[in-house]
Amino acid sequence: MRCFVAVDLPEEIKRGVPAIQQAFAMNGLKLVDPNLVHITLKFLGEVEERRVDDIVNALARVRFSPFQARITGVGAFPGRSIRVIWLGATGPFEELARAVDTALEPFGFERDKKFSAHATLARVKDPSLSRILAERLSGVSEVDLGAFTVERFVLKKSTLTPRGPVYEDIAEFRASQ
């Protein structure tokens, strides 16, 4: 099964996503369903079902305190030839991602070399749109969807379908108080 570790965004943040996505509604882009927008801490890829319990147990040992986060700014990866349009996320997500990396390294998952906290808004299918997208980005780059408290992260299963991915929570991991 295809899995990843993520922080879900609260509904009040997700409600602001469609207005931002409107700036990028064009052929050649695949907008992410606003209900599925999240911050990926680690993409695991294909995981054998028999390993899931061990992964859950390892992630259950990750310790973190609740923290304040903010969803602010819109940007793009990787630069000139835009492939992903994202919402920025501030807060100690990098520390949490490193703790997840450390927990999963014994299972053969490589540490992520570079982590950048973000929530994907759209995937660019046509790289020739980069110039137009850069102009549109400048119009929404200062957006601020607000703050929230991160109190949990989740291990998710992702099933790819012709209509888009379907996510299912496998396990939830709460902050230590």
Coordinates of N, CA and C in Angstrom, one line a residue, residues 5-115:
V5 N 3.2 10.2 5.8 CA 3.0 10.7 7.2 C 2.7 12.2 7.0
A6 N 1.6 12.7 7.6 CA 1.2 14.1 7.4 C 0.5 14.8 8.6
V7 N 0.5 16.1 8.5 CA -0.3 16.9 9.4 C -1.5 17.4 8.6
D8 N -2.7 17.1 9.1 CA -3.9 17.5 8.4 C -4.2 19.0 8.8
L9 N -4.7 19.7 7.8 CA -5.1 21.1 8.1 C -6.5 21.2 8.6
P10 N -6.8 22.1 9.5 CA -8.1 22.3 10.1 C -9.1 22.8 9.0
E11 N -10.4 22.5 9.2 CA -11.4 22.9 8.2 C -11.4 24.4 7.9
E12 N -11.2 25.2 8.9 CA -11.2 26.6 8.7 C -10.1 27.1 7.8
I13 N -9.0 26.4 7.8 CA -7.9 26.7 6.8 C -8.3 26.2 5.4
K14 N -8.8 24.9 5.4 CA -9.1 24.4 4.1 C -10.2 25.2 3.3
R15 N -11.0 25.8 4.1 CA -12.1 26.7 3.5 C -11.5 27.8 2.6
G16 N -10.3 28.2 2.9 CA -9.7 29.3 2.2 C -9.0 28.9 0.9
V17 N -8.8 27.6 0.8 CA -8.0 27.0 -0.3 C -8.6 27.3 -1.7
P18 N -9.9 27.1 -1.9 CA -10.5 27.3 -3.3 C -10.3 28.7 -3.8
A19 N -10.4 29.7 -3.0 CA -10.2 31.1 -3.5 C -8.8 31.3 -4.0
I20 N -7.8 30.7 -3.4 CA -6.4 30.8 -3.9 C -6.2 30.0 -5.1
Q21 N -6.8 28.8 -5.2 CA -6.7 27.9 -6.3 C -7.3 28.6 -7.6
Q22 N -8.3 29.5 -7.4 CA -8.9 30.1 -8.6 C -7.9 30.9 -9.4
A23 N -6.9 31.4 -8.8 CA -5.8 32.1 -9.5 C -5.1 31.2 -10.5
F24 N -5.2 29.9 -10.2 CA -4.4 28.9 -11.0 C -5.3 27.9 -11.8
A25 N -6.6 28.3 -11.9 CA -7.5 27.4 -12.6 C -7.3 27.6 -14.1
M26 N -6.6 26.6 -14.7 CA -6.3 26.6 -16.2 C -5.9 25.3 -16.6
N27 N -6.0 25.0 -17.9 CA -5.6 23.8 -18.5 C -4.1 23.6 -18.3
G28 N -3.7 22.4 -18.0 CA -2.3 22.1 -17.8 C -1.9 22.0 -16.3
L29 N -2.9 22.3 -15.4 CA -2.7 22.1 -14.0 C -3.7 21.2 -13.4
K30 N -3.3 20.4 -12.4 CA -4.2 19.6 -11.7 C -4.3 20.1 -10.3
L31 N -5.5 20.7 -10.0 CA -5.7 21.3 -8.6 C -6.0 20.2 -7.6
V32 N -5.4 20.3 -6.4 CA -5.6 19.3 -5.4 C -7.0 19.6 -4.8
D33 N -7.8 18.6 -4.5 CA -9.0 18.7 -3.8 C -8.8 19.4 -2.5
P34 N -9.4 20.6 -2.2 CA -9.2 21.3 -1.0 C -9.4 20.5 0.3
N35 N -10.2 19.5 0.2 CA -10.4 18.6 1.4 C -9.3 17.7 1.7
L36 N -8.4 17.5 0.7 CA -7.2 16.6 0.8 C -5.9 17.4 1.1
V37 N -6.0 18.7 1.1 CA -4.7 19.5 1.3 C -4.2 19.2 2.7
H38 N -2.9 18.9 2.8 CA -2.2 18.6 4.1 C -0.7 18.9 4.0
I39 N 0.0 18.8 5.1 CA 1.4 19.0 5.1 C 2.1 17.6 5.2
T40 N 2.8 17.2 4.2 CA 3.5 15.9 4.2 C 4.7 16.0 5.0
L41 N 4.9 15.2 6.0 CA 6.1 15.1 6.8 C 7.1 14.1 6.2
K42 N 6.5 13.1 5.6 CA 7.4 12.0 5.0 C 6.5 11.2 4.0
F43 N 7.0 11.1 2.8 CA 6.4 10.1 1.8 C 7.1 8.8 1.9
L44 N 6.3 7.7 2.2 CA 6.9 6.4 2.4 C 6.9 5.6 1.1
G45 N 6.0 5.9 0.2 CA 5.8 5.1 -1.0 C 5.1 3.8 -0.7
E46 N 5.4 2.8 -1.5 CA 4.8 1.5 -1.3 C 5.3 0.8 -0.1
V47 N 4.4 0.4 0.8 CA 4.8 -0.3 2.0 C 4.0 -1.6 2.1
E48 N 4.8 -2.7 2.4 CA 4.1 -4.0 2.5 C 3.2 -4.0 3.7
E49 N 2.0 -4.6 3.6 CA 1.0 -4.5 4.6 C 1.6 -5.1 5.9
R50 N 2.4 -6.1 5.8 CA 2.9 -6.8 7.0 C 3.9 -5.9 7.8
R51 N 4.4 -4.8 7.2 CA 5.3 -3.8 7.9 C 4.5 -2.7 8.6
V52 N 3.2 -2.5 8.3 CA 2.5 -1.4 8.8 C 2.5 -1.3 10.3
D53 N 2.2 -2.4 11.0 CA 2.2 -2.4 12.5 C 3.5 -1.9 13.1
D54 N 4.6 -2.4 12.5 CA 6.0 -1.9 13.0 C 6.1 -0.4 12.8
I55 N 5.7 0.1 11.6 CA 5.8 1.5 11.3 C 4.9 2.3 12.3
V56 N 3.7 1.8 12.6 CA 2.8 2.5 13.5 C 3.5 2.5 14.9
N57 N 4.1 1.4 15.3 CA 4.7 1.4 16.6 C 5.9 2.3 16.7
A58 N 6.7 2.4 15.6 CA 7.8 3.3 15.6 C 7.3 4.8 15.7
L59 N 6.3 5.1 14.9 CA 5.8 6.5 14.9 C 5.2 6.8 16.3
A60 N 4.6 5.9 16.9 CA 4.0 6.1 18.3 C 5.1 6.6 19.3
R61 N 6.3 6.3 19.0 CA 7.4 6.7 19.9 C 7.9 8.1 19.6
V62 N 7.4 8.7 18.6 CA 7.8 10.1 18.3 C 7.2 11.0 19.3
R63 N 8.0 11.8 20.0 CA 7.5 12.7 21.0 C 7.6 14.2 20.5
F64 N 6.5 14.9 20.6 CA 6.5 16.3 20.3 C 5.5 17.0 21.1
S65 N 5.7 18.3 21.3 CA 4.7 19.1 22.0 C 3.8 19.8 21.0
P66 N 2.6 20.1 21.4 CA 1.7 20.9 20.5 C 2.4 22.2 20.2
F67 N 2.2 22.6 18.9 CA 2.9 23.8 18.5 C 2.0 24.7 17.6
Q68 N 2.3 25.9 17.6 CA 1.5 26.9 16.7 C 2.1 26.8 15.3
A69 N 1.2 26.8 14.3 CA 1.6 26.8 12.9 C 0.8 27.9 12.2
R70 N 1.3 28.3 11.1 CA 0.5 29.3 10.3 C 0.6 28.9 8.8
I71 N -0.5 29.0 8.1 CA -0.5 28.8 6.7 C -0.4 30.1 6.0
T72 N 0.7 30.4 5.4 CA 0.9 31.7 4.8 C 1.8 31.7 3.6
G73 N 1.5 32.5 2.6 CA 2.3 32.6 1.4 C 2.0 31.5 0.4
V74 N 2.2 31.8 -0.9 CA 2.1 30.8 -1.9 C 3.3 30.9 -2.7
G75 N 3.8 29.7 -3.1 CA 5.1 29.6 -3.9 C 5.0 28.4 -4.8
A76 N 6.2 28.1 -5.4 CA 6.3 27.1 -6.4 C 7.6 26.3 -6.3
F77 N 7.6 25.1 -6.6 CA 8.8 24.3 -6.8 C 9.0 23.9 -8.2
P78 N 10.1 23.7 -8.8 CA 11.4 23.9 -8.2 C 12.0 25.2 -8.5
G79 N 11.3 26.1 -9.1 CA 11.9 27.4 -9.5 C 11.4 27.8 -10.8
R80 N 12.3 27.9 -11.8 CA 12.0 28.3 -13.1 C 11.0 27.5 -13.9
S81 N 11.2 26.2 -13.8 CA 10.3 25.2 -14.5 C 9.3 24.7 -13.4
I82 N 8.2 25.4 -13.2 CA 7.3 25.1 -12.1 C 6.6 23.8 -12.2
R83 N 6.7 22.9 -11.2 CA 6.0 21.6 -11.2 C 4.9 21.5 -10.1
V84 N 5.1 22.3 -9.0 CA 4.2 22.3 -7.9 C 3.9 23.7 -7.4
I85 N 2.7 24.0 -7.1 CA 2.3 25.3 -6.5 C 1.8 24.9 -5.1
W86 N 2.3 25.7 -4.1 CA 2.1 25.3 -2.7 C 1.7 26.5 -1.8
L87 N 1.1 26.1 -0.7 CA 0.9 27.1 0.4 C 2.0 26.9 1.4
G88 N 2.6 28.0 1.9 CA 3.7 27.9 2.9 C 3.1 27.5 4.3
A89 N 4.0 26.9 5.1 CA 3.6 26.6 6.4 C 4.8 27.0 7.4
T90 N 4.5 27.8 8.4 CA 5.5 28.1 9.4 C 5.2 27.4 10.7
G91 N 6.2 27.2 11.5 CA 6.1 26.4 12.7 C 7.2 25.4 12.7
P92 N 7.4 24.7 13.8 CA 8.5 23.7 13.8 C 8.2 22.3 13.1
F93 N 7.7 22.4 11.9 CA 7.5 21.2 11.1 C 8.7 20.4 10.8
E94 N 9.8 21.2 10.6 CA 11.1 20.5 10.2 C 11.6 19.6 11.4
E95 N 11.4 20.1 12.6 CA 11.8 19.2 13.8 C 10.9 18.0 13.8
L96 N 9.6 18.1 13.6 CA 8.7 17.0 13.6 C 9.1 16.0 12.5
A97 N 9.4 16.5 11.3 CA 9.8 15.7 10.2 C 11.1 14.9 10.4
R98 N 12.0 15.6 11.1 CA 13.3 14.9 11.5 C 13.0 13.8 12.5
A99 N 12.1 14.0 13.4 CA 11.8 13.0 14.4 C 11.1 11.8 13.7
V100 N 10.3 12.1 12.7 CA 9.6 11.0 11.9 C 10.7 10.2 11.1
D101 N 11.6 11.0 10.5 CA 12.8 10.4 9.8 C 13.5 9.4 10.7
T102 N 13.9 9.9 11.9 CA 14.7 9.1 12.8 C 13.9 7.8 13.2
A103 N 12.6 8.0 13.4 CA 11.8 6.8 13.8 C 11.7 5.7 12.7
L104 N 11.7 6.2 11.5 CA 11.5 5.3 10.4 C 12.8 4.8 9.7
E105 N 13.9 5.4 10.0 CA 15.2 5.0 9.4 C 15.5 3.6 9.6
P106 N 15.3 3.0 10.8 CA 15.6 1.5 11.0 C 14.8 0.6 10.0
F107 N 13.8 1.1 9.4 CA 13.0 0.3 8.5 C 13.4 0.5 7.0
G108 N 14.5 1.1 6.8 CA 15.1 1.3 5.5 C 14.6 2.5 4.8
F109 N 13.8 3.4 5.4 CA 13.4 4.6 4.8 C 14.5 5.6 4.9
E110 N 14.9 6.2 3.7 CA 16.0 7.1 3.7 C 15.6 8.5 4.3
R111 N 16.5 9.1 5.0 CA 16.2 10.4 5.5 C 16.0 11.4 4.4
D112 N 15.0 12.3 4.5 CA 14.8 13.3 3.5 C 16.0 14.3 3.6
K113 N 16.6 14.6 2.4 CA 17.7 15.5 2.4 C 17.3 16.9 2.7
K114 N 16.2 17.3 2.2 CA 15.7 18.7 2.4 C 14.2 18.7 2.6
F115 N 13.8 19.3 3.7 CA 12.4 19.3 4.0 C 11.9 20.8 4.0

